[in-house]
Amino acid sequence: MLLTITTEHKPATDLSFLLHKHPDRFQSFDLSFGQAHVFYPEVTEDRCTACLLLDVDPVGMVRGKTRDQSFLLGHYVNDRPYVASSFLSVAISQVFRTAMGGRCQERPELVTTPIPLTARLEVLPVRGGEGFVQRMFEPLGYTVEAVRHPLDERFPEWGESPYYSVTITGTKTLAELLTHLYVLIPVFDNEKHYFVGDDELEKLLAKGAGWLASHPEKEQITRRYLKNRSSLYREALARLVEEDLTEPDSETSELPSPLEESLEKPLSLNDQRHGAVLAALRASGARTVLDLGCGEGKLLRELLQDRQFEQIVGMDVSIRSLEIAQKRLKLDRLPDWQAERLKLIHGSLIYRDKRLEGFDAAAIVEVIEHLDPPRLSALERTLFEFARPQTVVLTTPNREYNVMWESLPAGQFRHADHRFEWTRQEFQDWAMRVAGQYGYAVRFLPIGPEDEKVGSPTQMGVFTTSEREASHEHAGLRERIRG
Ligand code: SAH
């Protein structure tokens, strides 16, 4: 298996500095599954090419493996030695570790300079065809050329093989190019991944930092990279969503900002909000409830104290918040019968999630304003179309009230991570549209001190489905509604 990297950057010999491999030598490296060789077939000031040749030893691969890896036993005869696969990724990360990490002591400025680069993968097995290759590399700024090979040139009637020669060209830093190859090469192939383990998720997220979250094919990439292991896949996506939502320097955006806290403190608005939500949930008669975007679990604690709620599930996209919630609720120290009532799950509201189906009610408190408009429409479907609880209790800030806080500069939101804050009219328009679309009725309630002109600081919508009456045993009520 051969990977070649070429540059016409001037002087092209810089490539050898970046790769940390001497241009005049042929160097070999022992890997657990074979050998890798690095050499330069052309070295001039105008053009320089480096090759990584991988020599996979299919017999050596099997030797000394545990039973867990016994899938390899049937693989004495296979295409692995000849095609670009996860083995090549491993080789890239080991042989070009320093280059991939973007380090170059002698010429630090070189590392951060995008230069014209071409990479060619001699034999890449692709499930999904040429279009798939383009969809993977083009969004990252490469031009792509893919040539498909026939199964056997002597027997054209046998048709096409799944193997392509792929050339990608772009102006990139070398570290970017190597990282893109490292993550994407295994994605093309669907063979058992040589190196999938739980830490693979961490590797993917680390190597994908800064580009994967915004890649239009991130779901495919993640699913295939993690070889369809749904638990890892779900976690990866949620964390990518989080990365995408969070500004790099506002890691703690899910926590109340000092500003929001200081504004709201004198009213203990947070307590009033949870009180109002709790009251609405109680009144709905719900026995099973979701707290969506549960954060650090304040509402969960109150729900736990009320025995009306037999099953309580808190979900959040932020693992950190869930960890804090788990500690605060002392979940590990609750008696079994209590602990069994409550479950914390990690997930994102912008993806349909079977675990959210079949609940009587859902609370979603101060969450929607953290989502950009396209994500908000995804959330609408997740919640009202798929999870479809009979009651949804939803709160969001009332922007009109912001003028009441002198310390809040005009036009500024209460929290740096808020994507919007709505007026009462805007919230009601949205809520009525959603209710109408998904077959709910909605009523509105103010939370916190009410001002005649600008209303209350928080607004709450209580959505109920008409199915609610049908599913409850309130036959009399049903009669009355019909009558
Ligand atoms: N409901 C809590 C926390 C509100 S802060 C309370 O009333 O105190 C908003 C919360 O929404 C954060 O914990 C944040 O991590 C979570 N969140 C943001 N986007 C989300 C998404 N797409 N899916 C699930 N939770 C999300």
XYZ file of C-alpha atoms and ligand atoms in Angstrom, residues 245 254 274 293-295 316-318 321 347-350 365-367 370-371, ligand 1:
45
model
C -22.547 24.925 19.610
C -24.103 25.655 29.764
C -38.665 25.467 38.845
C -31.502 19.914 29.011
C -31.526 19.109 32.732
C -28.182 20.860 33.313
C -28.364 16.795 28.594
C -25.854 17.214 25.800
C -23.144 18.275 28.208
C -23.302 18.999 33.529
C -27.994 12.901 24.267
C -28.875 15.807 22.072
C -32.323 17.186 21.482
C -31.628 17.738 17.850
C -36.495 24.769 31.005
C -34.362 27.588 29.582
C -32.970 25.440 26.788
C -29.368 28.069 23.335
C -30.110 26.681 19.863
N -32.812 23.170 32.548
C -31.707 23.588 33.364
C -30.492 24.073 32.565
C -30.714 25.201 31.609
S -29.218 25.707 30.791
C -32.173 24.651 34.337
O -33.300 25.078 34.279
O -31.402 25.041 35.194
C -29.423 24.944 29.201
C -29.060 23.477 29.185
O -29.408 22.946 27.914
C -27.583 23.202 29.361
O -27.403 22.252 30.380
C -27.151 22.673 28.014
O -26.108 21.728 28.096
C -28.416 22.049 27.506
N -28.472 21.901 26.038
C -28.123 22.806 25.087
N -28.306 22.298 23.859
C -28.797 21.029 24.034
C -29.173 19.986 23.139
N -29.089 20.131 21.831
N -29.617 18.822 23.673
C -29.699 18.663 25.027
N -29.349 19.609 25.895
C -28.896 20.785 25.424
